[in-house]
PDB file of C-alpha atoms in Angstrom:
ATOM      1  CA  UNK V  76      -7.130 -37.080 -16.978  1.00 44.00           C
ATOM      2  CA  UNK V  77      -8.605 -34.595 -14.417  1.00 52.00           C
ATOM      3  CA  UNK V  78     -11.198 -34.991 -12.148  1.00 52.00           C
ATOM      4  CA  UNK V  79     -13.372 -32.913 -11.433  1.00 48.00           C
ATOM      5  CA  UNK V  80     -15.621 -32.906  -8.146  1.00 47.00           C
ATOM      6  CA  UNK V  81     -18.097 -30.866  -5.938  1.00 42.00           C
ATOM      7  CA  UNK V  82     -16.305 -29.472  -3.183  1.00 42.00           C
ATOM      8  CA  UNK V  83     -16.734 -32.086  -0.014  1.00 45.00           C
ATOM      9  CA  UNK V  84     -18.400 -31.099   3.098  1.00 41.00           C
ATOM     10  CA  UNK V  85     -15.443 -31.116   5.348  1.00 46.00           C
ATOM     11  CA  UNK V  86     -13.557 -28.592   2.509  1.00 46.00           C
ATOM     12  CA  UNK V  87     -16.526 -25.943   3.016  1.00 45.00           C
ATOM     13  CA  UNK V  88     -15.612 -25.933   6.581  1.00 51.00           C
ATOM     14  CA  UNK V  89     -11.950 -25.370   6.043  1.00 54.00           C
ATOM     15  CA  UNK V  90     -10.987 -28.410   6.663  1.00 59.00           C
ATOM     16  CA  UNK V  91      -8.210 -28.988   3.520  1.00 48.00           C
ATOM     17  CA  UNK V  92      -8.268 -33.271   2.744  1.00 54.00           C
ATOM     18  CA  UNK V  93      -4.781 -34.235   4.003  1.00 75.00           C
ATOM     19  CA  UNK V  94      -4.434 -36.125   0.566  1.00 91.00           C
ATOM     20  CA  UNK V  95      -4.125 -33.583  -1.828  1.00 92.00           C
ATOM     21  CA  UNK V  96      -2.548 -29.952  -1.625  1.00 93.00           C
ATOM     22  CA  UNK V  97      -3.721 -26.879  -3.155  1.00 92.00           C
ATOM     23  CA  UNK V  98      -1.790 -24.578  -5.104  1.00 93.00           C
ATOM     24  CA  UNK V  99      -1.316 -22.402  -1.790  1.00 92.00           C
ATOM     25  CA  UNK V 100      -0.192 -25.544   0.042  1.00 93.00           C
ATOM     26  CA  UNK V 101       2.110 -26.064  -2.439  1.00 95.00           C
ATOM     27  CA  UNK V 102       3.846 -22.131  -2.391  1.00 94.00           C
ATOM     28  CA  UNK V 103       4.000 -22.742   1.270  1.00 93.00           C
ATOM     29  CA  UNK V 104       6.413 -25.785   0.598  1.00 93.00           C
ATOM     30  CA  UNK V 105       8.313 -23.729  -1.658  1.00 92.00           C
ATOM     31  CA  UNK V 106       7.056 -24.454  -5.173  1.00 94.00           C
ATOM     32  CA  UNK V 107       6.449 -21.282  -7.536  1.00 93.00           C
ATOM     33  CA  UNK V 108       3.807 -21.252 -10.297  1.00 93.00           C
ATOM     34  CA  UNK V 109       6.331 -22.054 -12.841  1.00 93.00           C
ATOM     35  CA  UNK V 110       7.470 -24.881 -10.990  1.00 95.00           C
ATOM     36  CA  UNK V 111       3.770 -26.202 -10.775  1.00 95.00           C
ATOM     37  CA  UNK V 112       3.467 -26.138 -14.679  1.00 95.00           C
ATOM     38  CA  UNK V 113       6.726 -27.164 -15.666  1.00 95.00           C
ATOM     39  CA  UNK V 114       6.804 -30.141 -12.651  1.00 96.00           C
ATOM     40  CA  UNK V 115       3.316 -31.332 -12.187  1.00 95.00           C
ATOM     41  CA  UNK V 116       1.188 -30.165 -14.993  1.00 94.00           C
ATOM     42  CA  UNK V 117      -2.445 -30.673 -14.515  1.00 94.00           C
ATOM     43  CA  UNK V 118      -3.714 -31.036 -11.134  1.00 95.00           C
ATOM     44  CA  UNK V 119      -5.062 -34.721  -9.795  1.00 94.00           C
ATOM     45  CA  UNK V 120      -8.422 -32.800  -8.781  1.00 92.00           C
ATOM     46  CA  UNK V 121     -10.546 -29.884 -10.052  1.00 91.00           C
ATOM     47  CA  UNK V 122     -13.005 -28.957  -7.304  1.00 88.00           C
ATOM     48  CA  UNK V 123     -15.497 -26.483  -7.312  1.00 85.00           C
ATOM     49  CA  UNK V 124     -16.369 -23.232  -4.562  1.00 76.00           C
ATOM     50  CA  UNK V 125     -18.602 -24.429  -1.843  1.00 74.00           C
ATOM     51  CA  UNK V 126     -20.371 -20.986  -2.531  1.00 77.00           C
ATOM     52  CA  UNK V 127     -19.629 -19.239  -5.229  1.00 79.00           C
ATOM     53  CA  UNK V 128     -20.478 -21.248  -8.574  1.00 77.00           C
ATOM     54  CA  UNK V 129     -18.469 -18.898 -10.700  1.00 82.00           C
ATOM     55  CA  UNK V 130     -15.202 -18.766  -9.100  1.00 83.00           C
ATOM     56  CA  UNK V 131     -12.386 -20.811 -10.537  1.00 88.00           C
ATOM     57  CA  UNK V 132     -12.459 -23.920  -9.154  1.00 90.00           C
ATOM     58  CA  UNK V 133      -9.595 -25.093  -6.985  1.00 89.00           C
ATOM     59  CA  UNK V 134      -6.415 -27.034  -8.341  1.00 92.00           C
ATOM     60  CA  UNK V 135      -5.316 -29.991  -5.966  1.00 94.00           C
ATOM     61  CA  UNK V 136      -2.530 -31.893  -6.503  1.00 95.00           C
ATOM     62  CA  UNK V 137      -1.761 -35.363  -4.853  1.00 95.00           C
ATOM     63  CA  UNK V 138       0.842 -35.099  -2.336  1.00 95.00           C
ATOM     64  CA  UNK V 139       2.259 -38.663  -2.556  1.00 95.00           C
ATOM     65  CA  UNK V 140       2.763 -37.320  -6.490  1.00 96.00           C
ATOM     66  CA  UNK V 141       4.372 -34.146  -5.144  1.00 96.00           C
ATOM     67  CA  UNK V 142       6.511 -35.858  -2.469  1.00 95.00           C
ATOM     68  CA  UNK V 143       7.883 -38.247  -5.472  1.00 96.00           C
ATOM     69  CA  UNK V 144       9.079 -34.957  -7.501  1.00 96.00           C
ATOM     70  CA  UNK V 145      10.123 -33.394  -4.440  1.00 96.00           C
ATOM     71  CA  UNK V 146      12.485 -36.374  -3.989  1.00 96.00           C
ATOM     72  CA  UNK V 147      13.917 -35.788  -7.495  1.00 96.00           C
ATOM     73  CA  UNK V 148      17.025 -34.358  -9.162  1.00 96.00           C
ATOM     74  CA  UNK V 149      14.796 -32.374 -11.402  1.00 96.00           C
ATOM     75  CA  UNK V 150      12.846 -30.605  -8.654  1.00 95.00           C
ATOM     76  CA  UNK V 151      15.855 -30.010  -6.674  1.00 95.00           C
ATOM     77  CA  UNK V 152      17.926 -28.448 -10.032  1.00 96.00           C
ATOM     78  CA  UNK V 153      14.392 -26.053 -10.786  1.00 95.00           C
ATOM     79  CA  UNK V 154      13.960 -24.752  -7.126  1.00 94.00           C
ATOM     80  CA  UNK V 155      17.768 -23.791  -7.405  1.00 95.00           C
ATOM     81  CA  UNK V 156      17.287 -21.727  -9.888  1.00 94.00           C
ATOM     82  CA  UNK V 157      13.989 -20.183  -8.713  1.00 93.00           C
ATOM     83  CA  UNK V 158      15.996 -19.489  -4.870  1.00 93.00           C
ATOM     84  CA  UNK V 159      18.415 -17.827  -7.411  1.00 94.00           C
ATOM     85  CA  UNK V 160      15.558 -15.538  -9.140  1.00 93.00           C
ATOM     86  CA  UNK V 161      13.904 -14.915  -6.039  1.00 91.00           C
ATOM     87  CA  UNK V 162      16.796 -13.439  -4.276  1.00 94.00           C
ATOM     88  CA  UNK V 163      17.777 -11.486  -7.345  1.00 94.00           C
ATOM     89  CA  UNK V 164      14.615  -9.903  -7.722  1.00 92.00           C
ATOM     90  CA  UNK V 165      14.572  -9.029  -3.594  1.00 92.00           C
ATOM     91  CA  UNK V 166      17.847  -7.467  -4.112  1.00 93.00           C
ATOM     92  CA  UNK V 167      16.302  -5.968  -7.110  1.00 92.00           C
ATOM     93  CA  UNK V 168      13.172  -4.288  -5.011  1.00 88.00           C
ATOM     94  CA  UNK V 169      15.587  -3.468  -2.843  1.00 89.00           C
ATOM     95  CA  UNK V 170      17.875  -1.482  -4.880  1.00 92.00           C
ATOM     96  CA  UNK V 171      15.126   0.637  -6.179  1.00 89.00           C
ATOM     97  CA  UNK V 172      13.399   0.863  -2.962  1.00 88.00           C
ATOM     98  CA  UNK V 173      16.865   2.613  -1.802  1.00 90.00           C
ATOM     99  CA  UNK V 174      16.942   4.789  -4.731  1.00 91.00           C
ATOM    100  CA  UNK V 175      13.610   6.477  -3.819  1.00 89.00           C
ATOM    101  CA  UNK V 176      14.469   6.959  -0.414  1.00 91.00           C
ATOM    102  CA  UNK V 177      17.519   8.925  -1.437  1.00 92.00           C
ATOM    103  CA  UNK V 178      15.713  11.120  -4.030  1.00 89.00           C
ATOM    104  CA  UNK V 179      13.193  11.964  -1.602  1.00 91.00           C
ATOM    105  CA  UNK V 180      15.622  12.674   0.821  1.00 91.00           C
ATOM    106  CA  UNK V 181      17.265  15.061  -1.660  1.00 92.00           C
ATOM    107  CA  UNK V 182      14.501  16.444  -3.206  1.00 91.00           C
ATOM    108  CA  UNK V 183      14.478  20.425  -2.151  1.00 91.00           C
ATOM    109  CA  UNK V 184      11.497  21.500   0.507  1.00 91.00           C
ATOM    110  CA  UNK V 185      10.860  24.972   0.862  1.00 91.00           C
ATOM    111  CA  UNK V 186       7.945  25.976   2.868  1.00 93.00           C
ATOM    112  CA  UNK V 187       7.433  29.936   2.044  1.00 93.00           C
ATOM    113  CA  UNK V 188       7.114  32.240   5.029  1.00 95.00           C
ATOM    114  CA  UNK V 189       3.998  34.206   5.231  1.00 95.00           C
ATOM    115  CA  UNK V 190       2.036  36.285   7.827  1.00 96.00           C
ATOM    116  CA  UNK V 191       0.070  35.131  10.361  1.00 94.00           C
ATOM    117  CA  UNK V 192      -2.920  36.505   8.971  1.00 95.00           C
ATOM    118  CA  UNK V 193      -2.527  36.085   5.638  1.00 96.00           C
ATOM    119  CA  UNK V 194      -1.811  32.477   6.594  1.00 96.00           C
ATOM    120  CA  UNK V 195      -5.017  32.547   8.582  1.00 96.00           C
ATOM    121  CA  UNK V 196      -7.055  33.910   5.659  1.00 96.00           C
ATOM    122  CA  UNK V 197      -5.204  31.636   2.821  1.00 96.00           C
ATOM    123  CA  UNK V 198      -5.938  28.546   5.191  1.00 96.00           C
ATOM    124  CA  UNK V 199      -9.691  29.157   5.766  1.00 95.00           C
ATOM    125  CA  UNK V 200     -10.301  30.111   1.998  1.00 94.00           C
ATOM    126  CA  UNK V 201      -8.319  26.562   1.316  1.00 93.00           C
ATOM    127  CA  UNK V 202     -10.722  24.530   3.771  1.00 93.00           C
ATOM    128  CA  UNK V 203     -14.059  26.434   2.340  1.00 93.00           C
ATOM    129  CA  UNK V 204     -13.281  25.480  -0.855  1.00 91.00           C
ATOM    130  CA  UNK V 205     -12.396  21.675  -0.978  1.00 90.00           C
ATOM    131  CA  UNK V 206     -15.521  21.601   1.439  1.00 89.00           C
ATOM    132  CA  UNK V 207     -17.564  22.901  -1.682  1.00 89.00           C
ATOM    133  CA  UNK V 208     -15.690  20.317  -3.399  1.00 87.00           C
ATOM    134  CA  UNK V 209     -17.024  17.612  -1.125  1.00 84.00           C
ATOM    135  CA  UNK V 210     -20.628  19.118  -1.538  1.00 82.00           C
ATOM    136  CA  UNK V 211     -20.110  18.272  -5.543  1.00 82.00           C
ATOM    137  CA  UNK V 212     -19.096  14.990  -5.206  1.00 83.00           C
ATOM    138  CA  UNK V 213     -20.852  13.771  -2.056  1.00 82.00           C
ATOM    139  CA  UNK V 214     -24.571  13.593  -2.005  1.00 84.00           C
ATOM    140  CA  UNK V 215     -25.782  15.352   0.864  1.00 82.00           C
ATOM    141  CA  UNK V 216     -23.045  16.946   2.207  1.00 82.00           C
ATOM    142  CA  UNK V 217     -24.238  20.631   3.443  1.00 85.00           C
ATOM    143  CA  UNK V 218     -21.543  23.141   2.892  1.00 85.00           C
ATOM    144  CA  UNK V 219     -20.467  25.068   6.237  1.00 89.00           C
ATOM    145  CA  UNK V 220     -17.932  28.033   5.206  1.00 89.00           C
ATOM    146  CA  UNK V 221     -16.263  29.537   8.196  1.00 90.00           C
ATOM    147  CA  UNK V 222     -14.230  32.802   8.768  1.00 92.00           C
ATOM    148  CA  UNK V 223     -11.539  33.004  10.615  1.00 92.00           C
ATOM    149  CA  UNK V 224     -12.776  34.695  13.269  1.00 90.00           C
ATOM    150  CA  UNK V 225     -15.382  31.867  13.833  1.00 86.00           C
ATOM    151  CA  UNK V 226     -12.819  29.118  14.470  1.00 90.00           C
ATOM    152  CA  UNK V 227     -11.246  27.796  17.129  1.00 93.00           C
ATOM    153  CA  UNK V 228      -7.748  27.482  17.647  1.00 93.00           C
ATOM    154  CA  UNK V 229      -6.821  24.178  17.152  1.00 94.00           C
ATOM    155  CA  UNK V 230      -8.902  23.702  13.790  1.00 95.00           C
ATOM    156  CA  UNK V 231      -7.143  26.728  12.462  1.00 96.00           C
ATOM    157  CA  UNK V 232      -3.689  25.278  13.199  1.00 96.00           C
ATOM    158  CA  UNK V 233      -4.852  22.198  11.027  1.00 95.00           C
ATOM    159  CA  UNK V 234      -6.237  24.053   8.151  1.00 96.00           C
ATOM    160  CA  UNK V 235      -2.649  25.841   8.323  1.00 96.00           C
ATOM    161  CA  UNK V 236      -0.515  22.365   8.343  1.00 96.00           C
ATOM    162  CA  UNK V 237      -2.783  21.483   5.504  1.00 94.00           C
ATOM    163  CA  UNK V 238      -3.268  24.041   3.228  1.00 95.00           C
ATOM    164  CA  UNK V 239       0.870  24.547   3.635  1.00 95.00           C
ATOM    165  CA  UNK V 240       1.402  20.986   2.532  1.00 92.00           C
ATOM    166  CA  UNK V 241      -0.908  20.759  -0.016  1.00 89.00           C
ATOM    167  CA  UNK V 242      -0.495  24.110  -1.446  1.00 87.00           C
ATOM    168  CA  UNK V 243       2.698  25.463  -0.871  1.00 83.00           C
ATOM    169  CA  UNK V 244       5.287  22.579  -0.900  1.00 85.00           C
ATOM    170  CA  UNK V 245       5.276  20.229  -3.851  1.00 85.00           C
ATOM    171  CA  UNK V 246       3.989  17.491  -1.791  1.00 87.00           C
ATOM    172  CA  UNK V 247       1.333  16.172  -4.005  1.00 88.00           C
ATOM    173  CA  UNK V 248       3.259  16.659  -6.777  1.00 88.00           C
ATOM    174  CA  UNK V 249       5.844  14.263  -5.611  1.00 89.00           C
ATOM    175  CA  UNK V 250       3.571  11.870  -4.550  1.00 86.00           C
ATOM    176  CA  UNK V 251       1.753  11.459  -7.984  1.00 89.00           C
ATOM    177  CA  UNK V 252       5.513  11.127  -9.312  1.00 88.00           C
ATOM    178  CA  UNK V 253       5.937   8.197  -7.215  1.00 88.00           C
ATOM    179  CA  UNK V 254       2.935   6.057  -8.650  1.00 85.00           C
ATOM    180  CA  UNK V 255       4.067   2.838  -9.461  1.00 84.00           C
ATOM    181  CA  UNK V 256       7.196   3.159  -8.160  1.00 84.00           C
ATOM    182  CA  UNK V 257       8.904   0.251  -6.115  1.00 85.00           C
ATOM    183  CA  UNK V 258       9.311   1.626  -2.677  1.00 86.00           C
ATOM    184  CA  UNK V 259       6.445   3.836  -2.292  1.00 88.00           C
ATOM    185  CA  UNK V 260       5.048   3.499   0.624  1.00 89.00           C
ATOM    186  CA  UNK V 261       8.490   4.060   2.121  1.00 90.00           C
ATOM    187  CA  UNK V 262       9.075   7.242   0.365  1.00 91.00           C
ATOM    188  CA  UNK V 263       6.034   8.460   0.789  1.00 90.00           C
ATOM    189  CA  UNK V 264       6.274   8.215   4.604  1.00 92.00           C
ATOM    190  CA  UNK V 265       9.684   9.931   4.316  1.00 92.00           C
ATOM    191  CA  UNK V 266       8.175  12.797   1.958  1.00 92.00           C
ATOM    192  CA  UNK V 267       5.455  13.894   5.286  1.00 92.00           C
ATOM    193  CA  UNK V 268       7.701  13.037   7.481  1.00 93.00           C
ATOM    194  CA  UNK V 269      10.329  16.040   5.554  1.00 94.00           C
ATOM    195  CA  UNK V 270       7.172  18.466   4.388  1.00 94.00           C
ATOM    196  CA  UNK V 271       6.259  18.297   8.212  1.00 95.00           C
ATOM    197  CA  UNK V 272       9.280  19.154   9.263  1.00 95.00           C
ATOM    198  CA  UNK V 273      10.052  22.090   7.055  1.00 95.00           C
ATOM    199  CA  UNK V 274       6.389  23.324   7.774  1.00 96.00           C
ATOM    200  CA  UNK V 275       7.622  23.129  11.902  1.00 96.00           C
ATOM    201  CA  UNK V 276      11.064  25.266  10.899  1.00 96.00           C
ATOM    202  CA  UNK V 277       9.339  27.623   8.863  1.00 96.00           C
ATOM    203  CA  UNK V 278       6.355  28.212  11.704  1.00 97.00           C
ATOM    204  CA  UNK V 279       7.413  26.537  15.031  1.00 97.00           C
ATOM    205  CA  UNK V 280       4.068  27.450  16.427  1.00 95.00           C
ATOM    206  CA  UNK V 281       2.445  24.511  14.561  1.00 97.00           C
ATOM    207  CA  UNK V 282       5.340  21.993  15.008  1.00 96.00           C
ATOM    208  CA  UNK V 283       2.624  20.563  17.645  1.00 96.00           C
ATOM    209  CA  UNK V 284       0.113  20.299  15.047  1.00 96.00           C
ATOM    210  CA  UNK V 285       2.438  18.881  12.497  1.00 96.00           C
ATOM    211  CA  UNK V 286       3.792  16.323  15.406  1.00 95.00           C
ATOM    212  CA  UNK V 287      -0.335  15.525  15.992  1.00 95.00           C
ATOM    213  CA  UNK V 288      -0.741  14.362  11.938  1.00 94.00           C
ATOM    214  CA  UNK V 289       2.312  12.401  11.916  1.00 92.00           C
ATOM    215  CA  UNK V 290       1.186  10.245  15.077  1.00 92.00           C
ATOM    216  CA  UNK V 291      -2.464  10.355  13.641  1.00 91.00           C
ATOM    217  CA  UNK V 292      -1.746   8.621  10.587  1.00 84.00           C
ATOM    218  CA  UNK V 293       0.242   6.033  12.450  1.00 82.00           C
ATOM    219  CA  UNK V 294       3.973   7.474  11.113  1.00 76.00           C
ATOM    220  CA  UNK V 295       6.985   6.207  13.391  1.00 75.00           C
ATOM    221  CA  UNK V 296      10.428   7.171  12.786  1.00 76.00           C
ATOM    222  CA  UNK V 297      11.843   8.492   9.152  1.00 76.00           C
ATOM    223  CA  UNK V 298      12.245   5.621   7.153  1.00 74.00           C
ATOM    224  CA  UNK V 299      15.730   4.869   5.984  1.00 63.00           C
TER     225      UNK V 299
END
Protein backbone atom coordinates (compact mmCIF):
# COMPACT_ATOMS: atom_id res chain seq x y z
CA UNK A 1 0.00 0.00 0.00
CA UNK A 2 1.14 3.62 -0.71
CA UNK A 3 1.96 6.18 1.48
CA UNK A 4 1.23 9.17 1.19
CA UNK A 5 3.03 12.22 3.03
CA UNK A 6 3.46 16.08 3.19
CA UNK A 7 6.48 16.97 1.51
CA UNK A 8 9.44 17.23 4.38
CA UNK A 9 11.20 20.36 5.07
CA UNK A 10 14.55 19.43 3.75
CA UNK A 11 12.58 18.30 0.17
CA UNK A 12 11.20 22.06 -0.15
CA UNK A 13 14.73 23.11 -0.09
CA UNK A 14 15.90 20.74 -2.74
CA UNK A 15 17.36 18.62 -0.76
CA UNK A 16 16.03 14.97 -2.42
CA UNK A 17 16.00 12.16 0.91
CA UNK A 18 18.88 9.86 -0.11
CA UNK A 19 16.36 6.93 0.62
CA UNK A 20 14.02 7.08 -1.99
CA UNK A 21 14.37 8.22 -5.77
CA UNK A 22 12.01 10.07 -7.81
CA UNK A 23 10.87 9.20 -11.09
CA UNK A 24 13.63 11.69 -12.55
CA UNK A 25 16.24 9.98 -10.38
CA UNK A 26 15.25 6.98 -11.70
CA UNK A 27 15.49 8.12 -15.84
CA UNK A 28 18.84 9.37 -14.83
CA UNK A 29 19.87 5.68 -13.89
CA UNK A 30 18.48 4.54 -17.01
CA UNK A 31 14.95 3.33 -16.29
CA UNK A 32 12.11 4.47 -18.88
CA UNK A 33 8.47 4.96 -17.84
CA UNK A 34 7.57 1.63 -19.08
CA UNK A 35 10.16 0.09 -17.17
CA UNK A 36 8.81 1.90 -13.94
CA UNK A 37 5.27 0.32 -14.47
CA UNK A 38 6.10 -2.91 -15.69
CA UNK A 39 9.22 -3.28 -12.85
CA UNK A 40 8.17 -1.42 -9.81
CA UNK A 41 4.55 -0.64 -9.99
CA UNK A 42 3.34 1.72 -7.41
CA UNK A 43 5.74 3.94 -5.82
CA UNK A 44 6.84 3.33 -1.88
CA UNK A 45 5.84 7.17 -1.31
CA UNK A 46 3.28 9.68 -2.63
CA UNK A 47 4.37 13.14 -1.50
CA UNK A 48 2.80 16.24 -2.04
CA UNK A 49 4.27 19.99 -3.68
CA UNK A 50 5.77 22.06 -0.98
CA UNK A 51 3.80 24.91 -2.83
CA UNK A 52 1.54 24.17 -5.11
CA UNK A 53 -1.45 22.01 -3.58
CA UNK A 54 -2.72 21.04 -6.97
CA UNK A 55 0.18 19.68 -8.69
CA UNK A 56 0.58 15.94 -8.91
CA UNK A 57 2.23 14.83 -6.15
CA UNK A 58 5.64 13.25 -6.50
CA UNK A 59 6.27 9.37 -7.00
CA UNK A 60 9.31 8.03 -4.87
CA UNK A 61 10.45 4.81 -5.04
CA UNK A 62 12.79 3.06 -2.43
CA UNK A 63 16.16 2.64 -3.72
CA UNK A 64 17.19 -0.47 -1.72
CA UNK A 65 13.80 -1.86 -3.75
CA UNK A 66 15.23 -0.48 -6.99
CA UNK A 67 18.83 -1.65 -6.40
CA UNK A 68 17.24 -5.35 -5.78
CA UNK A 69 15.52 -5.19 -9.44
CA UNK A 70 18.43 -3.56 -10.78
CA UNK A 71 20.39 -6.65 -9.68
CA UNK A 72 17.93 -8.91 -11.56
CA UNK A 73 17.72 -10.93 -14.78
CA UNK A 74 14.42 -9.34 -15.46
CA UNK A 75 15.61 -5.73 -15.29
CA UNK A 76 18.65 -6.47 -17.17
CA UNK A 77 16.46 -8.52 -20.17
CA UNK A 78 13.77 -5.12 -20.18
CA UNK A 79 16.55 -2.37 -20.36
CA UNK A 80 17.94 -4.49 -23.37
CA UNK A 81 15.24 -4.14 -25.16
CA UNK A 82 14.46 -0.49 -24.30
CA UNK A 83 18.64 0.36 -25.36
CA UNK A 84 17.31 -1.48 -28.51
CA UNK A 85 14.10 0.95 -28.99
CA UNK A 86 15.92 3.86 -28.02
CA UNK A 87 18.58 3.61 -30.57
CA UNK A 88 16.07 2.65 -33.21
CA UNK A 89 14.01 5.51 -32.72
CA UNK A 90 17.44 7.97 -32.70
CA UNK A 91 18.28 6.44 -35.92
CA UNK A 92 14.72 6.94 -36.74
CA UNK A 93 14.81 10.99 -35.93
CA UNK A 94 17.70 10.86 -37.61
CA UNK A 95 16.69 9.53 -40.86
CA UNK A 96 13.94 11.98 -41.19
CA UNK A 97 15.89 14.77 -39.84
CA UNK A 98 18.25 14.01 -43.04
CA UNK A 99 15.40 13.85 -45.31
CA UNK A 100 14.37 17.48 -44.59
CA UNK A 101 17.65 18.77 -44.90
CA UNK A 102 17.89 17.39 -48.40
CA UNK A 103 14.44 18.66 -49.56
CA UNK A 104 15.24 21.97 -48.37
CA UNK A 105 18.37 21.89 -49.93
CA UNK A 106 16.62 21.01 -53.21
CA UNK A 107 13.76 22.94 -52.98
CA UNK A 108 14.04 25.75 -55.98
CA UNK A 109 14.78 29.61 -54.67
CA UNK A 110 14.24 32.21 -57.03
CA UNK A 111 14.46 35.68 -55.82
CA UNK A 112 12.88 37.93 -58.83
CA UNK A 113 14.96 40.87 -59.99
CA UNK A 114 13.37 44.18 -59.73
CA UNK A 115 14.37 47.91 -59.83
CA UNK A 116 15.83 49.74 -57.35
CA UNK A 117 13.00 51.88 -56.96
CA UNK A 118 10.36 49.82 -57.41
CA UNK A 119 12.09 47.70 -54.78
CA UNK A 120 12.30 50.81 -52.65
CA UNK A 121 8.59 51.60 -53.06
CA UNK A 122 7.35 47.73 -52.78
CA UNK A 123 9.54 47.53 -49.49
CA UNK A 124 8.18 50.66 -47.72
CA UNK A 125 4.48 49.87 -48.76
CA UNK A 126 5.37 46.17 -47.18
CA UNK A 127 6.69 47.75 -43.76
CA UNK A 128 3.58 50.41 -43.60
CA UNK A 129 1.32 47.85 -43.82
CA UNK A 130 2.23 45.00 -41.31
CA UNK A 131 2.87 48.17 -39.04
CA UNK A 132 -1.01 48.84 -39.43
CA UNK A 133 -1.21 45.29 -38.73
CA UNK A 134 0.56 45.67 -35.41
CA UNK A 135 -1.73 48.76 -34.61
CA UNK A 136 -4.83 46.06 -34.91
CA UNK A 137 -3.55 43.64 -32.81
CA UNK A 138 -1.45 45.57 -30.29
CA UNK A 139 -3.13 47.98 -28.00
CA UNK A 140 -1.48 51.15 -28.23
CA UNK A 141 0.73 50.87 -30.86
CA UNK A 142 0.66 54.38 -32.91
CA UNK A 143 1.06 53.77 -36.56
CA UNK A 144 4.17 55.72 -38.16
CA UNK A 145 4.00 55.26 -42.17
CA UNK A 146 7.14 56.41 -43.83
CA UNK A 147 8.09 57.21 -47.52
CA UNK A 148 10.92 56.39 -48.92
CA UNK A 149 12.38 59.43 -49.12
CA UNK A 150 12.09 59.80 -45.26
CA UNK A 151 14.28 56.79 -44.43
CA UNK A 152 17.53 56.22 -43.83
CA UNK A 153 19.68 53.94 -45.51
CA UNK A 154 20.20 51.17 -43.48
CA UNK A 155 16.38 50.72 -42.47
CA UNK A 156 15.58 50.68 -46.12
CA UNK A 157 18.07 47.87 -46.83
CA UNK A 158 16.12 45.85 -44.06
CA UNK A 159 12.68 46.51 -45.23
CA UNK A 160 14.24 45.23 -48.69
CA UNK A 161 15.80 41.80 -47.14
CA UNK A 162 12.41 41.48 -45.60
CA UNK A 163 9.80 42.22 -47.75
CA UNK A 164 12.02 39.94 -50.47
CA UNK A 165 11.87 37.01 -48.11
CA UNK A 166 8.61 37.23 -47.03
CA UNK A 167 7.03 38.23 -50.19
CA UNK A 168 8.82 37.14 -53.01
CA UNK A 169 10.47 33.73 -52.20
CA UNK A 170 8.27 31.00 -50.81
CA UNK A 171 9.88 31.24 -47.53
CA UNK A 172 6.91 31.22 -45.31
CA UNK A 173 5.33 28.92 -47.28
CA UNK A 174 7.94 26.35 -46.65
CA UNK A 175 8.17 26.98 -43.25
CA UNK A 176 4.39 26.35 -42.45
CA UNK A 177 5.06 23.03 -44.57
CA UNK A 178 7.54 22.02 -42.12
CA UNK A 179 5.21 22.12 -38.92
CA UNK A 180 5.55 19.13 -37.13
CA UNK A 181 8.10 17.83 -38.97
CA UNK A 182 11.13 15.95 -37.29
CA UNK A 183 14.09 18.08 -38.05
CA UNK A 184 12.73 21.46 -38.10
CA UNK A 185 14.66 23.55 -36.54
CA UNK A 186 17.49 22.28 -38.72
CA UNK A 187 15.75 22.91 -41.89
CA UNK A 188 14.49 25.84 -41.05
CA UNK A 189 17.96 27.32 -40.35
CA UNK A 190 19.04 25.90 -43.73
CA UNK A 191 15.84 27.47 -45.55
CA UNK A 192 17.28 31.48 -44.31
CA UNK A 193 20.37 30.50 -44.55
CA UNK A 194 19.47 29.58 -48.79
CA UNK A 195 16.59 32.55 -49.11
CA UNK A 196 19.51 34.85 -47.80
CA UNK A 197 21.71 33.82 -50.05
CA UNK A 198 19.69 33.97 -53.22
CA UNK A 199 18.40 37.47 -51.98
CA UNK A 200 22.60 38.46 -51.84
CA UNK A 201 23.01 36.92 -55.70
CA UNK A 202 20.06 38.49 -56.93
CA UNK A 203 21.03 42.15 -55.21
CA UNK A 204 24.68 42.03 -53.92
CA UNK A 205 24.18 45.45 -52.49
CA UNK A 206 22.26 43.96 -49.52
CA UNK A 207 24.40 40.78 -49.09
CA UNK A 208 25.64 42.99 -45.94
CA UNK A 209 22.24 43.31 -44.72
CA UNK A 210 21.34 39.74 -45.35
CA UNK A 211 24.90 38.71 -43.60
CA UNK A 212 23.60 41.29 -40.49
CA UNK A 213 20.07 38.99 -40.00
CA UNK A 214 21.79 35.81 -40.19
CA UNK A 215 24.35 36.78 -37.29
CA UNK A 216 21.37 38.62 -35.52
CA UNK A 217 19.32 35.71 -35.05
CA UNK A 218 22.28 33.75 -33.82
CA UNK A 219 22.65 31.47 -37.34
CA UNK A 220 26.24 29.78 -37.68
CA UNK A 221 27.18 27.76 -40.54
CA UNK A 222 24.48 25.88 -43.02
CA UNK A 223 23.39 23.02 -41.28
CA UNK A 224 24.13 19.70 -42.89
Amino acid sequence: MTAHEEIPEDLSQGKAPRTHLSPAGLRARGWTPGMMRQLLGEPDLLRTHPHFDSAPPTRLYSIERVEGVERSEEFRAVAAVAARRSAAARAAALRRRREVLVRIAAEPIEVPRLAPDRLAALAVEHRNRRDEERASCRPGHVVQPVTVDGVEPGALARWKVDYLRHRLTRYDEIRDELYGRTGRAAAEELLRHRVYAAISEAYPHLARECERQLRARGCGPPPG
